[in-house]
PDB file of C-alpha atoms in Angstrom:
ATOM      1  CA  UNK A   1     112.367 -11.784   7.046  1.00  0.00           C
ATOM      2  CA  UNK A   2     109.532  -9.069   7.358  1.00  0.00           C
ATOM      3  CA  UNK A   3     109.928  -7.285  10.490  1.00  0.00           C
ATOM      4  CA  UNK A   4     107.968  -4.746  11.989  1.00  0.00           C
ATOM      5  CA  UNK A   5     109.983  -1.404  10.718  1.00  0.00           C
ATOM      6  CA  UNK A   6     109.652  -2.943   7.255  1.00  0.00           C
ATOM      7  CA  UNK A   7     105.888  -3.157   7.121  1.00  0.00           C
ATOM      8  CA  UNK A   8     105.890  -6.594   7.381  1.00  0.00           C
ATOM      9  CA  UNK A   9     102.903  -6.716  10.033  1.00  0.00           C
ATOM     10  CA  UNK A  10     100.885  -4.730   7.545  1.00  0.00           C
ATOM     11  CA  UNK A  11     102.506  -6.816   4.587  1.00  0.00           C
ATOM     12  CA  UNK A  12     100.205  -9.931   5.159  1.00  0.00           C
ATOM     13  CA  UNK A  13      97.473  -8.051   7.007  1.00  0.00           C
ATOM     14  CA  UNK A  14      96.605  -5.128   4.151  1.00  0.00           C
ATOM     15  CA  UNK A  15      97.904  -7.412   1.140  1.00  0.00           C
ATOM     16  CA  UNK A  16     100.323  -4.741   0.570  1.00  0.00           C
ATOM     17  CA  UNK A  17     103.885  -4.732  -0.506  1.00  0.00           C
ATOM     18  CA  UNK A  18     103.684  -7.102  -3.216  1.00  0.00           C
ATOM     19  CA  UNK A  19     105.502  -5.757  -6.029  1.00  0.00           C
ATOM     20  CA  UNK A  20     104.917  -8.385  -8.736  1.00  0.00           C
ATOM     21  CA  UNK A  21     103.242 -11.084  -9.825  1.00  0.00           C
ATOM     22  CA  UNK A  22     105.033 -13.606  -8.365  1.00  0.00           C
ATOM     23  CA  UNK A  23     104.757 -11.931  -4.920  1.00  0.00           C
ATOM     24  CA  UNK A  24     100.887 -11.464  -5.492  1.00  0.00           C
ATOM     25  CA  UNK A  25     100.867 -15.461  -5.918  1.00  0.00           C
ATOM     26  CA  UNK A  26     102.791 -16.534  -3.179  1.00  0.00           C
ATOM     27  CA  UNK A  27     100.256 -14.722  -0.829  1.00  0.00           C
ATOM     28  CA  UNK A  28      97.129 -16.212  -2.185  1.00  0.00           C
ATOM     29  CA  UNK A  29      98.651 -19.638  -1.653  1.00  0.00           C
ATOM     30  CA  UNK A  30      99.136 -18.715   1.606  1.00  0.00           C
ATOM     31  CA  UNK A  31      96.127 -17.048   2.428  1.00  0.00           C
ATOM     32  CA  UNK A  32      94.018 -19.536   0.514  1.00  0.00           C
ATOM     33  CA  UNK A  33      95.342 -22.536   2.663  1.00  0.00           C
ATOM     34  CA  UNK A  34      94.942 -20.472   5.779  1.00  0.00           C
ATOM     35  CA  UNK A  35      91.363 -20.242   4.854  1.00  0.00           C
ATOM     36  CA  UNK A  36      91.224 -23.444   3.775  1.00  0.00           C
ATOM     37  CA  UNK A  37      92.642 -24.710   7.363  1.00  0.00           C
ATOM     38  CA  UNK A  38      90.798 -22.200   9.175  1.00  0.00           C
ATOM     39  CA  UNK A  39      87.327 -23.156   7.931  1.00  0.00           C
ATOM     40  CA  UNK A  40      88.027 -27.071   8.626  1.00  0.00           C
ATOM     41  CA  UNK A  41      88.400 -26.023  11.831  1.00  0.00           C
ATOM     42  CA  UNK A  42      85.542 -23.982  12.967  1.00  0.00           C
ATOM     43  CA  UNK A  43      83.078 -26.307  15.271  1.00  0.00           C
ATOM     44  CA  UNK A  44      79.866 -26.580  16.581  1.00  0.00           C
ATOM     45  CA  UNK A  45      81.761 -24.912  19.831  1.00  0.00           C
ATOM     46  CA  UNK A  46      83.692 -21.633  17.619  1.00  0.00           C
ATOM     47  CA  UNK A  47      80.953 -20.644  15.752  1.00  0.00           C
ATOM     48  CA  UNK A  48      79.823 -18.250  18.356  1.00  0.00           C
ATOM     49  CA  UNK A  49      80.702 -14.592  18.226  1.00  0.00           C
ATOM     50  CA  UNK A  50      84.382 -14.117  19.670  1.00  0.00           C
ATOM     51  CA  UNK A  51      85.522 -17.685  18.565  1.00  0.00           C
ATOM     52  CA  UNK A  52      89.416 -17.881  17.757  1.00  0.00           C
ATOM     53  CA  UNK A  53      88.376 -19.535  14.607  1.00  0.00           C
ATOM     54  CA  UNK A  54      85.754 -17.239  13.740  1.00  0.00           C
ATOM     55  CA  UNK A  55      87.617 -14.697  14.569  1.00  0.00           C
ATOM     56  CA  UNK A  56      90.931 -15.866  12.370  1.00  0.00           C
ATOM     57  CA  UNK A  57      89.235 -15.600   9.618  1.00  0.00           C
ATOM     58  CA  UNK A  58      87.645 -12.318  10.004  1.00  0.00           C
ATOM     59  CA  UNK A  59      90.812 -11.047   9.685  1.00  0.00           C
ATOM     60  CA  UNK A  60      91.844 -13.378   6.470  1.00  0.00           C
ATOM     61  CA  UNK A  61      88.910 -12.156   4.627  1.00  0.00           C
ATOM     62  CA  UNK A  62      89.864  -8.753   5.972  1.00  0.00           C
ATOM     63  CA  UNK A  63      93.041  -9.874   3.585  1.00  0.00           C
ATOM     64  CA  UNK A  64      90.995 -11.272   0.642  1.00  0.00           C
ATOM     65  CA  UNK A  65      88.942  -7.961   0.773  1.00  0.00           C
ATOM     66  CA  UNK A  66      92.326  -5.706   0.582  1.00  0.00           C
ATOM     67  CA  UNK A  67      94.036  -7.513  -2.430  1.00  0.00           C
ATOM     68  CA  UNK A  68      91.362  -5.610  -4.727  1.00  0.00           C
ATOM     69  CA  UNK A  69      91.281  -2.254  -2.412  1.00  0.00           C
ATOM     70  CA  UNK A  70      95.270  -2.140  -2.626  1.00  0.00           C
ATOM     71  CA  UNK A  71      96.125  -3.506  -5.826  1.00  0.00           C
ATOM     72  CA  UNK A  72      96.024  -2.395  -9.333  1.00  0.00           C
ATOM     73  CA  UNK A  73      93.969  -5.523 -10.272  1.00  0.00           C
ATOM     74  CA  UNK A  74      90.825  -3.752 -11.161  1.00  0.00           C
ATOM     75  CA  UNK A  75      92.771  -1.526 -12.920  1.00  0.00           C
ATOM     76  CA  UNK A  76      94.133  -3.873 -14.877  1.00  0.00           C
ATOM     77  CA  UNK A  77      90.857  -5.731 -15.732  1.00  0.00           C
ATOM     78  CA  UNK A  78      89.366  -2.917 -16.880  1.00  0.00           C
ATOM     79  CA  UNK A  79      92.435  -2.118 -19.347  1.00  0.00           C
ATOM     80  CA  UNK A  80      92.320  -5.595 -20.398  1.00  0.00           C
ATOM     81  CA  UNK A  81      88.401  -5.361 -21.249  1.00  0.00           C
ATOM     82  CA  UNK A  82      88.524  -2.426 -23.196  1.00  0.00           C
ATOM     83  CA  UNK A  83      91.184  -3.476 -25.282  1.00  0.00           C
ATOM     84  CA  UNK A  84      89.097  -7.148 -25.906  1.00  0.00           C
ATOM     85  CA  UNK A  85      85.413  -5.188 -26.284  1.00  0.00           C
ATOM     86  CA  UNK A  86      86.010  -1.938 -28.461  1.00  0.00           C
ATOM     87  CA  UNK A  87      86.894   0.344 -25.789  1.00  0.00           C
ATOM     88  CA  UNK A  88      83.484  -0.940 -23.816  1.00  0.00           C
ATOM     89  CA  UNK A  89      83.748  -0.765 -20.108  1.00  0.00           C
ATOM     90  CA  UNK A  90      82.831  -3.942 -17.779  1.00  0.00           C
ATOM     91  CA  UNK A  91      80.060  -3.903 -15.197  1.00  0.00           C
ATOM     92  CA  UNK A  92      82.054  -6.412 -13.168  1.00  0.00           C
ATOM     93  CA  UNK A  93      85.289  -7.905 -12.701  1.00  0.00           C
ATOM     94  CA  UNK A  94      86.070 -11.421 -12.205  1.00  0.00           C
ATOM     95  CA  UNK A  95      87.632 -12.088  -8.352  1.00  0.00           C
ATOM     96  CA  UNK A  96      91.049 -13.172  -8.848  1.00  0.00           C
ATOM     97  CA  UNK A  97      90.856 -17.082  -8.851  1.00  0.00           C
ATOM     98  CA  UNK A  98      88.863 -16.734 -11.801  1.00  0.00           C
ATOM     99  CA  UNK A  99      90.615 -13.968 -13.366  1.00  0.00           C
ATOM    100  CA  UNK A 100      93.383 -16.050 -13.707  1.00  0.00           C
ATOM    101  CA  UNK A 101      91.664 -18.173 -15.660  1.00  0.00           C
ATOM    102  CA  UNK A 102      91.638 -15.848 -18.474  1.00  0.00           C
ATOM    103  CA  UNK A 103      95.174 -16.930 -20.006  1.00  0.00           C
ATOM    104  CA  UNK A 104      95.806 -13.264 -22.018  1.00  0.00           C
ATOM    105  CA  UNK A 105      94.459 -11.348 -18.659  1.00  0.00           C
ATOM    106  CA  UNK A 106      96.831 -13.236 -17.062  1.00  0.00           C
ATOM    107  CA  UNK A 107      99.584 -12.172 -19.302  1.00  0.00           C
ATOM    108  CA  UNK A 108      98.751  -9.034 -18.704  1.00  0.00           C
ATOM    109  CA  UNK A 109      98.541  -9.770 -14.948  1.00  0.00           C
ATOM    110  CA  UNK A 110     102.405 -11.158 -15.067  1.00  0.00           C
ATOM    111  CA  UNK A 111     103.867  -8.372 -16.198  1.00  0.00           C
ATOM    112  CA  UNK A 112     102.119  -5.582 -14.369  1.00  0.00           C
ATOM    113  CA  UNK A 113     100.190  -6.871 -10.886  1.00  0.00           C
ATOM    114  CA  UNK A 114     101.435  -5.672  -7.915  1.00  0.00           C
ATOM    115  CA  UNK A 115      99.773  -3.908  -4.770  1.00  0.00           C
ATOM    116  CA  UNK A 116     100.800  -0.584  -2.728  1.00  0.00           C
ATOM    117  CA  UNK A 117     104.174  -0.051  -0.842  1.00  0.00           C
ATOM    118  CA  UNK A 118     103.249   0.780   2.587  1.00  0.00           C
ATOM    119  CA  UNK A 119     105.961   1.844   4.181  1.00  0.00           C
ATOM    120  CA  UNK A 120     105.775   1.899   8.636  1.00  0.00           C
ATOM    121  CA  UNK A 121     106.458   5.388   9.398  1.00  0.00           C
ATOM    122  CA  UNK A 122     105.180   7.016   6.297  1.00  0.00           C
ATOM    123  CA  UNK A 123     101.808   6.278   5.843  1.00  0.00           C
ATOM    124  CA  UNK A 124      98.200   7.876   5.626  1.00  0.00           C
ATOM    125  CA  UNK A 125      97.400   6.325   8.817  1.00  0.00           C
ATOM    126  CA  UNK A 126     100.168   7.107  10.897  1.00  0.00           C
ATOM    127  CA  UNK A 127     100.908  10.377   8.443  1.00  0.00           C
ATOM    128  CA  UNK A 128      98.556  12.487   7.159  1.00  0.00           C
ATOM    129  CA  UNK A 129     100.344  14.957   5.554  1.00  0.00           C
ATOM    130  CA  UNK A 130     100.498  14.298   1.815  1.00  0.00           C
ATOM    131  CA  UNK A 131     104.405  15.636   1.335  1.00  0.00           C
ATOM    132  CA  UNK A 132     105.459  12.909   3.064  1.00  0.00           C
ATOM    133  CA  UNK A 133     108.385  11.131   1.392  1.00  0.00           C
ATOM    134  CA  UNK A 134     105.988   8.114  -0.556  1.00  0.00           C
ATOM    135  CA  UNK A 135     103.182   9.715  -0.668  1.00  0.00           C
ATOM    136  CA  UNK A 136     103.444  10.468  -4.554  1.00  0.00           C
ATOM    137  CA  UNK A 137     104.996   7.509  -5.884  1.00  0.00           C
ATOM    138  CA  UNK A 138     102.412   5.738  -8.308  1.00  0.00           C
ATOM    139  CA  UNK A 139     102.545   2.593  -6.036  1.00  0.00           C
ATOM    140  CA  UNK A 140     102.489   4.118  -2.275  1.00  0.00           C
ATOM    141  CA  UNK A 141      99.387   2.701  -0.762  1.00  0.00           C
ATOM    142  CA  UNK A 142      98.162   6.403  -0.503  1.00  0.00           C
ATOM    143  CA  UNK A 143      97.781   6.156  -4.516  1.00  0.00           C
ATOM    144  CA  UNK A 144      96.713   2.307  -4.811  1.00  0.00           C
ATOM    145  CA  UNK A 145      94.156   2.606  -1.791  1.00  0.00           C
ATOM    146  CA  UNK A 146      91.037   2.001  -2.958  1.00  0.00           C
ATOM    147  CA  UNK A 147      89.235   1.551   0.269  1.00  0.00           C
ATOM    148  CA  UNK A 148      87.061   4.822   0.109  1.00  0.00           C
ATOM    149  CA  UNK A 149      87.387   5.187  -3.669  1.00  0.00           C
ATOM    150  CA  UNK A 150      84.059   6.660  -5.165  1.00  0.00           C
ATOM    151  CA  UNK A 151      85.785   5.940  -8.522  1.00  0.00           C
ATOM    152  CA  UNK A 152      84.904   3.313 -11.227  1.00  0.00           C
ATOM    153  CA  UNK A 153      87.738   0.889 -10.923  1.00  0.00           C
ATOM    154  CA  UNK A 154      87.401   1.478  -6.579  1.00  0.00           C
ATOM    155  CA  UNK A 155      83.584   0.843  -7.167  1.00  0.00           C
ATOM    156  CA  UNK A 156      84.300  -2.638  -9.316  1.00  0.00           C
ATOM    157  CA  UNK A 157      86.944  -3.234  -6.799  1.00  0.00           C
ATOM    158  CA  UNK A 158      84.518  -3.282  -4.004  1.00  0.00           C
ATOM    159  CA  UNK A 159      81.929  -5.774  -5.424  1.00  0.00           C
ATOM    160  CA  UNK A 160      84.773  -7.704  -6.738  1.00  0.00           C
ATOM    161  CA  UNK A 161      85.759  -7.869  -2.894  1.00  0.00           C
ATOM    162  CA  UNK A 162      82.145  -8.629  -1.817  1.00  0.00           C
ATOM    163  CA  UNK A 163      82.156 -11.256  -4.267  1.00  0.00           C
ATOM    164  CA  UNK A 164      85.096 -13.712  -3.117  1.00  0.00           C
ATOM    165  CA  UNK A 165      84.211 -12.954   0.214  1.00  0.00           C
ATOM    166  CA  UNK A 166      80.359 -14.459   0.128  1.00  0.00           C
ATOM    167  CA  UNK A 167      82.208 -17.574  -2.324  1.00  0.00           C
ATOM    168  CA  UNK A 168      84.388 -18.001   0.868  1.00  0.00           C
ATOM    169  CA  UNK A 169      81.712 -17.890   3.369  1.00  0.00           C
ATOM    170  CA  UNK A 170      79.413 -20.050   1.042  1.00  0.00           C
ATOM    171  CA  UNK A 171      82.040 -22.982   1.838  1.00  0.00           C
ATOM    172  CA  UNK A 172      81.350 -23.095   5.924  1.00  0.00           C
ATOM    173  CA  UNK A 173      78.703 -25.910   6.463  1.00  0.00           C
TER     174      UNK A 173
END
């Protein structure tokens, strides 16, 4: 089990440590039936500002919105276009649930998904400095982090985020 030391606390809340594919899936499962659950259950009476409800899932689309900030996903789509449009770059990604729609981008997905390690007491947040034991490995969260990107796939990654976020919200009644 995940425990603190581990990262696991920042595991499910920053969509990090997922190193594969199968990892990546298991999570949105679990995050989409959280959601899922979460939304049935905001009432008349927790739609308010401060609701627990309300305020749950705040924090899952805090989730949805770090799968594409932490992961190499956008990365990955943009590979995958360029190799299917002439070298052409995209003006958009898809958000994941329909990405995975797209059977050869999700063979490409399989083999080479995964999001940052973020390890507890070695971190950008905690630790700044950038000698730090993980800071340089191609999958620390340090290199992955795309949450203040000004960079092409961090810009894609962001609207790709806004994107699943608004389809999420559309669902409340």
């Amino acid at each position: 089990a995940d425990g603190i030391l581990t990262g696991g606390a920042f595991r499910d809340w920053h969509f990090d440590n997922r190193a594969n594919y199968s990892d990546v899936r298991t999570r949105w499962a679990s995050l989409n039936q959280d959601i899922t659950k979460t939304i049935g259950n905001i009432g008349w009476g927790n739609k308010t500002f401060g609701g627990q409800d309300v305020t749950h899932l705040g924090k899952l689309l805090h989730n949805v919105q770090d799968f594409y900030a932490h992961s190499n996903y956008a990365e990955l789509y943009i590979e995958y276009y360029q190799n299917t449009n002439n070298g052409a770059l995209p003006t958009s990604i898809p958000i994941y649930d329909e990405g995975i729609k797209d059977a050869d981008f999700n063979n490409l997905l399989k083999k080479e998904l995964r999001t940052g390690d973020f390890h507890i007491f070695d971190n950008e947040i905690i630790d700044v400095n950038p000698f730090r034991e993980h800071a340089n490995e191609p999958t620390s969260h340090n290199k992955m982090n795309k949450d203040k990107a000004n960079t092409f796939a961090g810009k894609l990654a962001k609207q790709a985020a806004i994107d699943h976020t608004v389809k999420i919200l559309k669902t409340i009644e």
